[in-house]
Coordinates of C-alpha atoms in Angstrom, one line a residue:
M782 CA -1.5 13.0 35.4
A783 CA 1.0 11.2 33.2
A784 CA 1.5 12.4 29.7
S785 CA 0.0 10.1 27.0
P786 CA 2.6 8.5 24.7
Y787 CA 0.4 9.6 21.8
L788 CA 0.5 13.2 23.0
L789 CA 4.3 13.1 23.0
L790 CA 4.2 11.6 19.5
L791 CA 1.8 14.3 18.3
L792 CA 4.1 17.0 19.6
L793 CA 7.0 15.4 17.8
L794 CA 5.1 15.2 14.6
V795 CA 3.9 18.8 14.8
H796 CA 7.4 20.1 15.7
P797 CA 9.5 17.5 13.9
A798 CA 12.8 19.2 13.1
A799 CA 15.8 19.5 15.3
A800 CA 17.7 22.7 14.5
P801 CA 20.3 22.4 11.8
A802 CA 23.8 22.7 13.0
S803 CA 25.2 26.2 13.2
S804 CA 28.1 27.1 11.0
A805 CA 29.1 30.2 13.2
L806 CA 32.1 28.7 15.0
P807 CA 35.2 30.6 16.0
P808 CA 37.9 30.3 13.3
S809 CA 40.3 28.7 15.7
Q810 CA 37.9 26.1 17.0
P811 CA 37.5 22.9 14.9
P812 CA 34.0 21.7 14.3
P813 CA 32.8 19.1 16.7
P814 CA 33.0 15.5 15.4
R815 CA 29.7 14.4 14.0
P816 CA 28.0 11.2 15.2
P817 CA 27.6 8.5 12.5
Q818 CA 24.7 9.4 10.3
K819 CA 21.8 7.0 10.0
V820 CA 19.8 6.5 6.9
Q821 CA 16.3 5.3 7.8
V822 CA 15.4 3.0 4.9
W823 CA 13.7 -0.4 5.3
P824 CA 14.8 -2.9 4.1
K825 CA 18.4 -1.8 4.7
P826 CA 20.1 -1.0 1.4
V827 CA 23.2 -3.1 0.5
T828 CA 25.6 -0.2 0.4
V829 CA 25.1 3.4 1.5
S830 CA 27.7 6.2 1.4
W831 CA 26.7 9.5 3.1
P832 CA 29.8 11.3 4.4
T833 CA 28.5 14.9 4.9
A834 CA 25.4 14.9 7.1
V835 CA 23.9 17.5 4.7
Y836 CA 20.2 17.6 3.8
A837 CA 18.6 19.4 0.9
P838 CA 15.0 20.5 0.8
L839 CA 12.7 19.5 -2.0
A840 CA 11.6 22.4 -4.1
P841 CA 7.9 23.2 -4.3
S842 CA 8.1 22.4 -8.0
F843 CA 9.8 19.0 -7.3
S844 CA 9.1 16.4 -10.0
I845 CA 10.0 12.9 -11.1
R846 CA 10.8 12.2 -14.7
A847 CA 11.8 9.0 -16.6
S848 CA 13.5 8.2 -19.8
P849 CA 12.2 6.0 -21.4
S850 CA 8.8 5.5 -19.8
H851 CA 6.5 2.5 -19.3
P852 CA 2.9 2.1 -18.0
S853 CA 4.0 0.6 -14.7
L854 CA 6.7 3.2 -14.3
R855 CA 4.3 6.0 -15.1
H856 CA 2.0 4.7 -12.4
A857 CA 4.9 4.5 -9.9
I858 CA 6.0 8.0 -10.7
A859 CA 2.5 9.4 -10.2
Y860 CA 2.1 7.5 -7.0
Y861 CA 5.5 8.4 -5.5
S862 CA 5.2 12.0 -6.6
R863 CA 2.0 12.3 -4.6
L864 CA 3.4 10.4 -1.6
I865 CA 6.7 12.4 -1.4
R866 CA 4.9 15.7 -1.8
S867 CA 2.2 14.9 0.7
E868 CA 3.9 12.8 3.3
R869 CA 5.1 14.8 6.3
Y870 CA 6.5 12.0 8.4
A871 CA 9.2 12.9 11.0
P872 CA 11.3 10.3 12.8
I873 CA 10.4 9.8 16.4
V874 CA 13.7 11.3 17.3
P875 CA 14.7 13.6 14.4
P876 CA 18.4 13.7 13.4
A877 CA 20.5 16.4 15.0
N878 CA 23.7 18.2 14.0
Y879 CA 23.0 18.3 10.3
T880 CA 23.5 21.0 7.7
L881 CA 20.8 22.2 5.4
S882 CA 21.8 22.9 1.8
R883 CA 20.6 26.1 0.2
V884 CA 20.1 24.4 -3.2
P885 CA 16.7 22.6 -3.3
I886 CA 16.1 19.4 -5.2
R887 CA 13.9 20.2 -8.2
L888 CA 14.2 16.9 -10.1
L889 CA 14.5 13.2 -9.6
A890 CA 15.6 11.7 -12.9
L891 CA 15.1 8.0 -13.6
S892 CA 17.3 6.2 -16.2
V893 CA 16.2 2.7 -17.2
A894 CA 18.5 0.7 -19.4
D895 CA 15.8 -1.8 -20.7
P896 CA 12.2 -0.6 -20.0
V897 CA 10.5 -3.6 -21.7
V898 CA 11.7 -6.4 -19.5
P899 CA 8.5 -8.0 -18.2
L900 CA 7.9 -8.7 -14.6
G901 CA 8.7 -12.3 -13.8
P902 CA 10.9 -14.8 -11.9
G903 CA 14.4 -13.6 -11.5
V904 CA 13.9 -10.1 -12.9
D905 CA 16.7 -7.6 -12.2
E906 CA 15.6 -5.2 -9.4
S907 CA 18.9 -3.6 -8.8
Y908 CA 19.3 0.2 -8.8
T909 CA 21.6 3.0 -7.8
L910 CA 20.5 6.3 -6.2
S911 CA 22.5 9.4 -5.9
V912 CA 21.9 13.0 -4.7
P913 CA 24.9 15.0 -5.9
P914 CA 25.6 18.1 -3.8
N915 CA 24.5 21.5 -5.0
T916 CA 23.1 20.3 -8.3
G917 CA 19.4 20.6 -7.6
S918 CA 18.8 17.1 -8.8
A919 CA 18.8 13.4 -7.8
D920 CA 19.2 10.3 -10.0
I921 CA 18.1 6.7 -10.0
S922 CA 19.6 4.3 -12.5
S923 CA 18.4 0.8 -13.1
A924 CA 18.5 -2.0 -15.6
T925 CA 14.7 -2.4 -15.5
I926 CA 11.7 -0.5 -14.5
W927 CA 11.2 -2.9 -11.6
G928 CA 14.6 -1.7 -10.2
A929 CA 13.5 1.9 -10.7
I930 CA 10.3 1.3 -8.7
R931 CA 12.4 -0.1 -5.8
G932 CA 14.6 3.0 -6.0
L933 CA 11.6 5.3 -5.9
E934 CA 10.5 3.6 -2.6
T935 CA 14.0 4.2 -1.2
F936 CA 13.9 7.9 -2.2
S937 CA 10.4 8.2 -0.6
Q938 CA 11.8 6.9 2.7
L939 CA 14.8 9.2 2.6
S940 CA 12.4 12.1 2.5
W941 CA 11.1 13.4 5.9
A942 CA 9.5 16.5 7.3
G943 CA 12.5 18.4 8.7
G944 CA 14.6 21.5 8.2
G945 CA 12.2 23.9 10.0
P946 CA 11.7 27.3 8.5
D947 CA 14.9 27.1 6.5
S948 CA 13.4 24.4 4.3
G949 CA 10.3 26.4 3.6
G950 CA 8.2 23.7 5.1
Q951 CA 9.3 21.3 2.4
P952 CA 10.5 17.7 3.0
I953 CA 14.2 17.3 3.1
V954 CA 16.4 14.4 1.8
P955 CA 20.1 13.5 2.4
C956 CA 22.4 15.3 0.1
D957 CA 25.7 13.9 -1.2
I958 CA 24.4 10.3 -0.7
E959 CA 25.1 7.3 -2.8
I960 CA 23.1 4.1 -2.6
S961 CA 23.8 0.9 -4.5
D962 CA 21.1 -1.8 -3.9
H963 CA 19.9 -5.1 -5.1
P964 CA 18.0 -8.1 -3.5
L965 CA 19.7 -11.1 -2.1
F966 CA 16.8 -13.3 -3.2
T967 CA 14.6 -12.9 -6.3
H968 CA 11.5 -14.4 -4.6
R969 CA 10.3 -12.4 -1.6
G970 CA 6.7 -13.0 -0.8
I971 CA 3.6 -13.2 1.4
L972 CA 1.0 -16.0 1.2
L973 CA -2.5 -14.9 2.1
D974 CA -5.2 -17.5 2.6
T975 CA -8.6 -16.1 1.5
A976 CA -10.5 -19.4 1.8
R977 CA -10.7 -19.9 5.6
N978 CA -11.9 -16.3 6.0
Y979 CA -12.7 -13.9 3.2
Y980 CA -10.8 -10.6 2.6
P981 CA -12.3 -7.8 0.7
V982 CA -10.4 -6.6 -2.4
R983 CA -9.6 -3.3 -0.7
D984 CA -7.7 -5.1 2.0
I985 CA -5.8 -7.2 -0.5
L986 CA -4.8 -4.0 -2.3
R987 CA -3.6 -2.3 0.9
T988 CA -1.5 -5.4 1.6
I989 CA 0.1 -5.2 -1.8
R990 CA 0.8 -1.5 -1.3
A991 CA 2.5 -2.4 2.1
M992 CA 4.5 -5.1 0.3
A993 CA 5.8 -2.5 -2.1
F994 CA 6.9 -0.3 0.8
N995 CA 8.9 -3.3 2.0
K996 CA 10.3 -4.3 -1.4
L997 CA 8.5 -7.6 -1.4
N998 CA 7.7 -8.9 -4.9
V999 CA 5.4 -11.9 -4.8
F1000 CA 1.8 -12.1 -3.6
H1001 CA 1.0 -15.8 -3.3
W1002 CA -2.8 -15.9 -3.3
H1003 CA -4.1 -19.1 -1.7
I1004 CA -7.5 -18.6 -3.0
T1005 CA -9.4 -21.7 -2.3
D1006 CA -9.5 -24.6 0.2
S1007 CA -11.9 -27.1 1.7
Q1008 CA -13.7 -24.4 3.6
S1009 CA -14.7 -22.1 0.7
F1010 CA -14.2 -21.6 -3.0
P1011 CA -14.6 -17.8 -3.4
L1012 CA -13.3 -17.5 -7.0
V1013 CA -15.8 -17.1 -9.8
L1014 CA -14.6 -19.0 -12.9
P1015 CA -16.5 -18.7 -16.2
S1016 CA -16.2 -22.4 -17.1
V1017 CA -17.2 -23.7 -13.7
P1018 CA -19.3 -20.9 -12.1
N1019 CA -21.1 -23.3 -9.7
L1020 CA -17.8 -23.9 -7.8
A1021 CA -18.2 -20.3 -6.4
N1022 CA -22.0 -20.4 -6.5
F1023 CA -22.1 -23.4 -4.1
G1024 CA -18.7 -23.2 -2.6
S1025 CA -18.3 -19.6 -1.4
Y1026 CA -19.6 -18.3 1.9
S1027 CA -22.0 -15.9 0.2
P1028 CA -22.4 -13.9 -3.0
A1029 CA -20.7 -11.0 -1.2
M1030 CA -17.7 -13.1 -0.5
R1031 CA -16.6 -13.9 -4.0
Y1032 CA -13.8 -12.7 -6.3
T1033 CA -15.0 -11.9 -9.8
D1034 CA -12.8 -11.8 -12.8
Q1035 CA -12.9 -8.0 -12.5
D1036 CA -11.7 -8.2 -8.9
V1037 CA -8.8 -10.5 -9.9
R1038 CA -7.7 -8.4 -12.8
R1039 CA -7.8 -5.3 -10.6
V1040 CA -5.5 -7.1 -8.0
V1041 CA -3.1 -8.3 -10.7
R1042 CA -2.9 -4.8 -12.4
F1043 CA -2.4 -3.1 -9.1
A1044 CA 0.3 -5.5 -8.0
E1045 CA 2.2 -5.2 -11.3
A1046 CA 2.2 -1.4 -11.1
F1047 CA 4.3 -1.9 -7.9
G1048 CA 6.5 -4.6 -9.4
I1049 CA 4.7 -7.4 -7.5
R1050 CA 3.9 -10.8 -9.1
V1051 CA 0.6 -12.5 -8.2
I1052 CA 0.9 -16.3 -8.0
P1053 CA -2.5 -18.1 -7.6
E1054 CA -2.9 -21.3 -5.8
I1055 CA -5.8 -23.7 -6.2
D1056 CA -4.9 -26.5 -3.8
M1057 CA -5.6 -30.0 -5.1
P1058 CA -6.2 -32.9 -4.9
G1059 CA -6.4 -32.4 -1.1
H1060 CA -8.2 -29.4 0.6
T1061 CA -11.0 -29.5 -2.0
G1062 CA -14.1 -30.1 0.2
S1063 CA -15.6 -26.8 -1.2
W1064 CA -15.8 -28.4 -4.7
A1065 CA -18.4 -30.9 -3.4
G1066 CA -21.4 -28.4 -3.6
A1067 CA -21.1 -28.2 -7.3
Y1068 CA -19.5 -31.6 -8.1
P1069 CA -20.2 -34.1 -5.3
E1070 CA -19.4 -37.0 -7.6
I1071 CA -15.7 -36.1 -7.8
V1072 CA -15.0 -35.4 -4.1
T1073 CA -14.4 -38.2 -1.6
C1074 CA -15.3 -37.9 2.1
A1075 CA -17.0 -34.5 1.7
D1076 CA -19.0 -33.0 4.5
K1077 CA -17.9 -35.7 7.0
F1078 CA -16.9 -35.1 10.6
W1079 CA -13.1 -34.6 10.3
A1080 CA -12.0 -36.6 13.4
P1081 CA -14.4 -39.6 13.9
A1082 CA -14.0 -41.5 17.1
A1083 CA -11.6 -44.5 17.0
K1084 CA -10.9 -44.0 13.3
P1085 CA -8.2 -42.1 11.4
A1086 CA -8.9 -38.4 10.9
L1087 CA -10.3 -37.6 7.4
A1088 CA -8.5 -34.2 7.2
A1089 CA -5.8 -32.2 8.9
E1090 CA -8.5 -29.9 10.3
P1091 CA -12.3 -29.4 10.0
G1092 CA -13.4 -29.3 6.4
T1093 CA -13.1 -32.6 4.7
G1094 CA -12.9 -33.5 1.0
Q1095 CA -10.4 -34.6 -1.7
L1096 CA -10.6 -34.9 -5.4
N1097 CA -11.0 -38.5 -6.6
P1098 CA -8.2 -39.5 -9.0
L1099 CA -10.2 -42.5 -10.3
N1100 CA -13.1 -40.5 -11.6
P1101 CA -12.5 -39.2 -15.2
K1102 CA -14.7 -36.2 -14.5
T1103 CA -12.3 -35.0 -11.9
Y1104 CA -9.8 -34.1 -14.7
R1105 CA -12.4 -32.4 -16.9
V1106 CA -13.3 -30.1 -14.0
A1107 CA -9.7 -29.6 -12.9
Q1108 CA -8.6 -28.6 -16.3
D1109 CA -11.5 -26.1 -16.6
V1110 CA -10.4 -24.6 -13.3
L1111 CA -6.7 -24.4 -14.3
R1112 CA -7.5 -23.0 -17.8
D1113 CA -9.6 -20.2 -16.3
L1114 CA -7.0 -19.6 -13.7
A1115 CA -4.2 -19.2 -16.2
A1116 CA -6.4 -16.7 -18.2
L1117 CA -6.8 -14.5 -15.1
F1118 CA -3.2 -14.7 -13.8
P1119 CA -0.5 -14.1 -16.3
D1120 CA 2.4 -15.1 -14.1
P1121 CA 4.6 -17.9 -15.4
Y1122 CA 4.2 -19.7 -12.0
L1123 CA 1.0 -21.4 -11.0
H1124 CA 0.7 -23.2 -7.6
G1125 CA -0.9 -26.6 -7.7
G1126 CA -0.9 -27.3 -3.9
A1127 CA -0.6 -31.1 -3.4
D1128 CA -0.1 -30.9 0.4
E1129 CA -1.6 -32.9 3.2
V1130 CA -3.3 -35.6 1.1
N1131 CA -5.2 -37.8 3.5
T1132 CA -5.3 -41.5 2.9
A1133 CA -8.4 -42.2 5.0
C1134 CA -10.4 -39.6 3.0
W1135 CA -9.6 -41.4 -0.2
E1136 CA -10.4 -44.8 1.4
D1137 CA -13.9 -43.5 2.2
D1138 CA -14.8 -44.0 -1.5
P1139 CA -15.7 -47.6 -2.5
V1140 CA -14.0 -47.3 -5.9
V1141 CA -10.8 -46.3 -4.3
R1142 CA -11.0 -49.2 -1.8
R1143 CA -11.4 -51.6 -4.7
F1144 CA -8.4 -50.0 -6.4
L1145 CA -6.3 -50.5 -3.2
A1146 CA -7.5 -54.0 -2.7
D1147 CA -6.4 -54.9 -6.3
G1148 CA -2.9 -53.9 -5.5
G1149 CA -3.0 -50.1 -6.1
S1150 CA -1.4 -47.7 -3.6
H1151 CA -2.0 -44.2 -2.3
D1152 CA 1.2 -43.1 -4.0
R1153 CA -0.1 -44.4 -7.3
L1154 CA -3.4 -42.4 -6.7
L1155 CA -1.4 -39.2 -6.3
E1156 CA 0.8 -40.1 -9.3
L1157 CA -2.3 -40.5 -11.4
F1158 CA -3.6 -37.1 -10.4
V1159 CA -0.2 -35.3 -11.0
N1160 CA 0.3 -37.1 -14.3
A1161 CA -3.2 -36.0 -15.5
T1162 CA -2.9 -32.3 -14.4
R1163 CA 0.8 -31.3 -14.5
P1164 CA 1.4 -31.9 -18.2
F1165 CA -1.7 -29.8 -19.0
L1166 CA -0.3 -26.9 -16.9
V1167 CA 3.2 -27.2 -18.4
H1168 CA 2.4 -27.9 -22.1
E1169 CA -1.0 -26.5 -22.7
L1170 CA -0.9 -23.5 -20.3
N1171 CA 2.9 -22.9 -20.4
R1172 CA 3.3 -22.7 -16.7
T1173 CA 6.0 -23.7 -14.2
V1174 CA 4.2 -25.6 -11.5
V1175 CA 4.8 -24.9 -7.8
Y1176 CA 3.9 -27.6 -5.4
W1177 CA 4.1 -27.9 -1.6
E1178 CA 7.0 -30.2 -0.6
D1179 CA 4.5 -32.9 0.4
V1180 CA 4.2 -34.0 -3.2
L1181 CA 7.8 -35.4 -3.0
L1182 CA 8.4 -35.7 0.8
G1183 CA 4.9 -36.5 2.1
P1184 CA 5.2 -39.1 5.0
K1185 CA 2.1 -41.0 3.8
V1186 CA 1.6 -40.1 0.2
S1187 CA 4.1 -38.9 -2.4
V1188 CA 5.4 -39.3 -5.9
G1189 CA 8.8 -40.1 -7.3
Q1190 CA 11.2 -37.6 -8.8
T1191 CA 10.6 -39.0 -12.3
V1192 CA 7.1 -37.6 -12.1
L1193 CA 8.3 -34.0 -11.4
P1194 CA 10.8 -32.8 -14.0
R1195 CA 13.1 -30.2 -12.4
D1196 CA 13.0 -27.6 -15.2
T1197 CA 9.3 -27.0 -14.8
T1198 CA 8.8 -27.7 -11.1
V1199 CA 9.4 -25.6 -8.0
L1200 CA 8.8 -26.9 -4.5
Q1201 CA 7.7 -24.9 -1.5
T1202 CA 9.0 -26.1 1.8
W1203 CA 7.1 -25.8 5.1
N1204 CA 8.0 -28.7 7.4
N1205 CA 11.1 -29.6 9.4
G1206 CA 12.9 -26.2 8.9
A1207 CA 16.2 -26.4 7.1
E1208 CA 16.1 -30.2 6.9
N1209 CA 13.5 -30.4 4.2
T1210 CA 14.9 -27.4 2.3
K1211 CA 18.1 -29.3 2.0
R1212 CA 16.4 -32.4 0.9
I1213 CA 14.6 -30.5 -1.9
V1214 CA 17.6 -28.6 -3.2
A1215 CA 20.0 -31.5 -2.8
A1216 CA 17.6 -33.4 -5.2
G1217 CA 18.1 -30.7 -7.7
Y1218 CA 14.8 -28.8 -7.3
R1219 CA 14.4 -25.1 -6.9
A1220 CA 12.9 -24.2 -3.6
I1221 CA 10.8 -21.5 -2.0
V1222 CA 11.1 -21.5 1.8
S1223 CA 8.1 -21.0 4.1
S1224 CA 9.2 -22.9 7.2
A1225 CA 6.3 -23.2 9.7
S1226 CA 8.9 -22.9 12.5
Y1227 CA 9.8 -19.4 11.4
Y1228 CA 7.5 -18.0 8.7
Y1229 CA 4.0 -19.0 9.7
L1230 CA 2.4 -15.9 11.0
D1231 CA -0.8 -17.6 12.2
C1232 CA 1.1 -19.7 14.8
G1233 CA 0.7 -19.2 18.5
H1234 CA -2.9 -17.9 18.6
G1235 CA -4.2 -21.0 20.4
G1236 CA -6.6 -23.6 19.0
W1237 CA -9.8 -23.0 17.2
V1238 CA -11.6 -26.4 17.3
G1239 CA -14.3 -26.6 19.9
N1240 CA -15.3 -29.3 22.5
D1241 CA -11.6 -30.0 23.2
S1242 CA -11.2 -31.6 26.7
R1243 CA -7.5 -30.8 26.8
Y1244 CA -8.5 -27.3 27.9
D1245 CA -10.0 -28.8 31.0
V1246 CA -6.6 -29.6 32.4
Q1247 CA -4.6 -26.7 33.8
D1248 CA -1.3 -28.5 34.5
K1249 CA 0.5 -31.5 33.0
E1250 CA -1.1 -34.7 34.2
R1251 CA 2.2 -36.5 34.4
E1252 CA 5.8 -36.0 33.4
G1253 CA 6.5 -36.6 29.7
T1254 CA 3.1 -35.6 28.4
P1255 CA 3.0 -32.9 25.8
L1256 CA 2.5 -29.3 27.0
F1257 CA -0.9 -28.0 26.1
N1258 CA -2.9 -25.7 28.4
D1259 CA -0.3 -25.3 31.2
P1260 CA 2.2 -22.5 31.3
G1261 CA 4.6 -22.8 28.4
G1262 CA 2.2 -25.0 26.5
T1263 CA 1.0 -24.7 22.9
G1264 CA -2.5 -23.6 23.9
G1265 CA -3.9 -25.7 21.0
S1266 CA -1.8 -24.1 18.3
W1267 CA -0.1 -26.9 16.3
C1268 CA 2.8 -24.7 15.3
A1269 CA 3.2 -22.7 18.5
P1270 CA 5.0 -20.6 19.7
F1271 CA 4.0 -17.3 18.2
K1272 CA 6.6 -16.3 15.5
T1273 CA 8.0 -13.0 16.8
W1274 CA 9.7 -10.6 14.5
Q1275 CA 13.0 -11.4 16.1
R1276 CA 12.5 -15.1 15.3
I1277 CA 11.7 -14.3 11.7
Y1278 CA 14.6 -11.9 11.4
D1279 CA 17.0 -14.4 12.9
Y1280 CA 16.1 -17.1 10.3
D1281 CA 18.7 -18.0 7.7
I1282 CA 16.9 -19.8 4.9
L1283 CA 20.3 -21.1 3.5
H1284 CA 21.3 -22.7 6.8
G1285 CA 23.2 -26.0 6.3
L1286 CA 23.3 -25.7 2.5
T1287 CA 26.3 -26.1 0.3
E1288 CA 27.2 -23.2 -2.0
D1289 CA 25.7 -25.2 -5.0
E1290 CA 22.6 -26.1 -3.1
A1291 CA 22.0 -22.5 -2.0
T1292 CA 21.8 -21.4 -5.7
R1293 CA 18.6 -23.3 -6.0
V1294 CA 16.8 -21.4 -3.2
L1295 CA 14.7 -18.8 -5.0
G1296 CA 13.8 -17.0 -1.7
G1297 CA 11.0 -17.2 0.9
E1298 CA 7.4 -16.4 1.8
V1299 CA 5.9 -15.7 5.1
A1300 CA 2.4 -17.3 5.3
L1301 CA -0.8 -16.0 6.9
W1302 CA -3.2 -18.9 7.1
S1303 CA -6.6 -17.5 8.0
E1304 CA -8.4 -19.9 10.4
Q1305 CA -8.0 -17.1 13.0
S1306 CA -7.5 -14.1 10.8
D1307 CA -9.7 -11.8 8.7
A1308 CA -9.6 -8.3 7.4
V1309 CA -10.1 -6.8 10.9
V1310 CA -6.8 -8.1 12.1
L1311 CA -5.0 -8.4 8.8
D1312 CA -2.5 -5.6 9.1
A1313 CA -1.4 -6.4 12.7
R1314 CA -1.0 -10.1 11.8
L1315 CA 1.3 -9.3 8.9
W1316 CA 3.2 -6.1 9.9
P1317 CA 5.8 -5.5 11.0
R1318 CA 6.7 -9.2 11.1
A1319 CA 6.5 -9.5 7.3
A1320 CA 8.8 -6.5 7.2
A1321 CA 11.4 -8.4 9.2
A1322 CA 11.4 -11.2 6.6
A1323 CA 11.5 -8.6 3.8
E1324 CA 14.8 -7.2 5.1
T1325 CA 16.5 -10.6 5.5
L1326 CA 15.4 -11.6 2.0
W1327 CA 16.5 -8.2 0.5
S1328 CA 19.8 -7.5 2.2
G1329 CA 20.2 -10.3 4.8
N1330 CA 20.3 -10.1 8.5
K1331 CA 24.1 -9.6 9.0
G1332 CA 26.2 -6.5 9.2
A1333 CA 29.6 -5.9 7.5
N1334 CA 31.3 -7.7 10.4
G1335 CA 29.3 -10.9 9.7
R1336 CA 27.3 -10.6 12.9
K1337 CA 23.5 -10.6 12.9
R1338 CA 22.3 -7.0 13.3
Y1339 CA 19.4 -7.7 15.5
A1340 CA 20.1 -4.9 18.0
N1341 CA 20.5 -2.4 15.2
A1342 CA 17.3 -3.7 13.5
T1343 CA 15.2 -3.2 16.6
A1344 CA 15.4 0.6 16.5
R1345 CA 15.1 0.7 12.7
L1346 CA 12.1 -1.6 12.6
N1347 CA 10.4 0.3 15.4
E1348 CA 10.9 3.6 13.4
W1349 CA 9.7 1.9 10.2
R1350 CA 6.6 0.6 11.9
Y1351 CA 5.6 4.2 12.9
R1352 CA 6.1 5.2 9.3
M1353 CA 4.0 2.4 8.0
V1354 CA 1.2 3.4 10.4
A1355 CA 1.5 7.0 9.0
R1356 CA 1.0 5.5 5.5
G1357 CA -2.2 3.7 6.5
I1358 CA -0.9 0.3 7.5
R1359 CA -2.1 -0.7 10.9
A1360 CA 1.0 -2.5 12.0
E1361 CA 1.3 -3.7 15.6
P1362 CA 3.8 -2.0 17.9
I1363 CA 7.0 -3.8 18.9
Q1364 CA 8.0 -1.5 21.9
P1365 CA 6.5 1.2 24.1
L1366 CA 6.9 4.7 22.6
W1367 CA 9.2 5.4 25.6
C1368 CA 11.9 3.3 24.1
P1369 CA 12.7 5.3 20.9
L1370 CA 12.4 8.4 23.0
H1371 CA 15.1 7.0 25.3
P1372 CA 17.6 5.5 22.9
R1373 CA 19.4 2.4 24.3
M1374 CA 17.5 2.5 27.5
C1375 CA 15.4 -0.5 26.4
H1376 CA 18.4 -2.8 25.7
L1377 CA 18.9 -5.9 27.7
S1378 CA 22.5 -5.0 28.2
E1379 CA 24.5 -1.8 27.7

């Protein structure tokens, strides 16, 4: 009977430590050369110096102290103190040929230059970490508490269950190590769509915790869409009463504040998105008079589609009540979410849906245009966000680059507008930053985690055809086809890791790219599959956005990243994140044997 891979893993975890190297060598015999030492930290730090291959055990009395303190830092210290003391993770193949110091680490001291800098766009997250030899202490220095929190995560990953009896059963950490680290991009995020399918708060909190493990710092909460409006807002409670799937599938103000506080404690911003004027069919239950084409079949025969997918409805820019309701929504949203950024959506506006309304048809017949309709909406909502609510507005790129509906640049002042790209890869990113706008990159070709899971609309006759009917027709259900996924193929971690969000940009244009977000749209995802959909693919993006995807030689470090990400995936699982595997367990147990070439 073949041994189970999980039995092998269990044996490794129970007996984790390779024996420390012996120092009893004949005086005339030089010590054998040590192999290069690897530091298992994800994302990879910018610079690491560890010349000695010496580990030190943590003392049973190990503690973390900070001067000065801060509520978020106190939370982080308490959390990481518990994690470091209790976590007993051992690498799949533990390091060998190391020396164990006799001086245990009793203290990790945090020094923060300015502890009152608030969490926000562009905040300094740099830190340095050092474990001087034979001092019994380690140090993290940072400009802000947010950098200190990143340093605590790094220290927690340096710690592992090794050393055998000589460590007294305590975790060990590299000694005589120096790390200097900072992010390549200041905006490193995950978008989670909670409208197509609902996610309980506990699953959102677990996702935020996993983001902190990976040094991601923005949770983009796409809360509402045409399918549901799960957010309870005090000024317009009927939006959730009539727009959510059920009373059990709503987010109260207490839920939202819990998420925001939890995220801030890990140095993670929460940016809310209420998509409008498109994607608002869920508003029609409470306010049918302000929504056009609501509850219509999305793809009527021989007519233009009313929406990009099932779930029709758009806000009517010609109804004055639209703006009273929209302002109530935005005012309540700003009260719940303190971040300086607020996402206003503005993607996939459908002209046929607007034309379903007779007032809109008269407007167009009298010389109006679809672009003018969108401009009316933006001009009525954007100044309110900027001047009344003091927010920078994030829109999807469509507001400026939409193929059918868009507004001119004069409508979108650059100092208070950020545009999020998702179409045409590097091309649209370049168009946005070349026009002088700041950009967040979420290319569907690389960063959409929902892609490649097939279609989800029913009664689709294209599935009846196994092979291409004739040359030149699009691939669909045949081998190599999309299978119904509009953005196929599946975005592998390798594809995500390989992506350079600055590709094709000039040095000046690159300065306007704030960073990127991987996106999990939830037509085919819910809490049951959440972790596996996100991880470890989001971790691949996290490293490229933190320290890039190239080594010191300028070459992409994909081969090196494979083994490191595999190891990191096992550690995330040990931390309660149900990340999907990227290789058989046999591969890390047989280093280099799973390479394509030697």
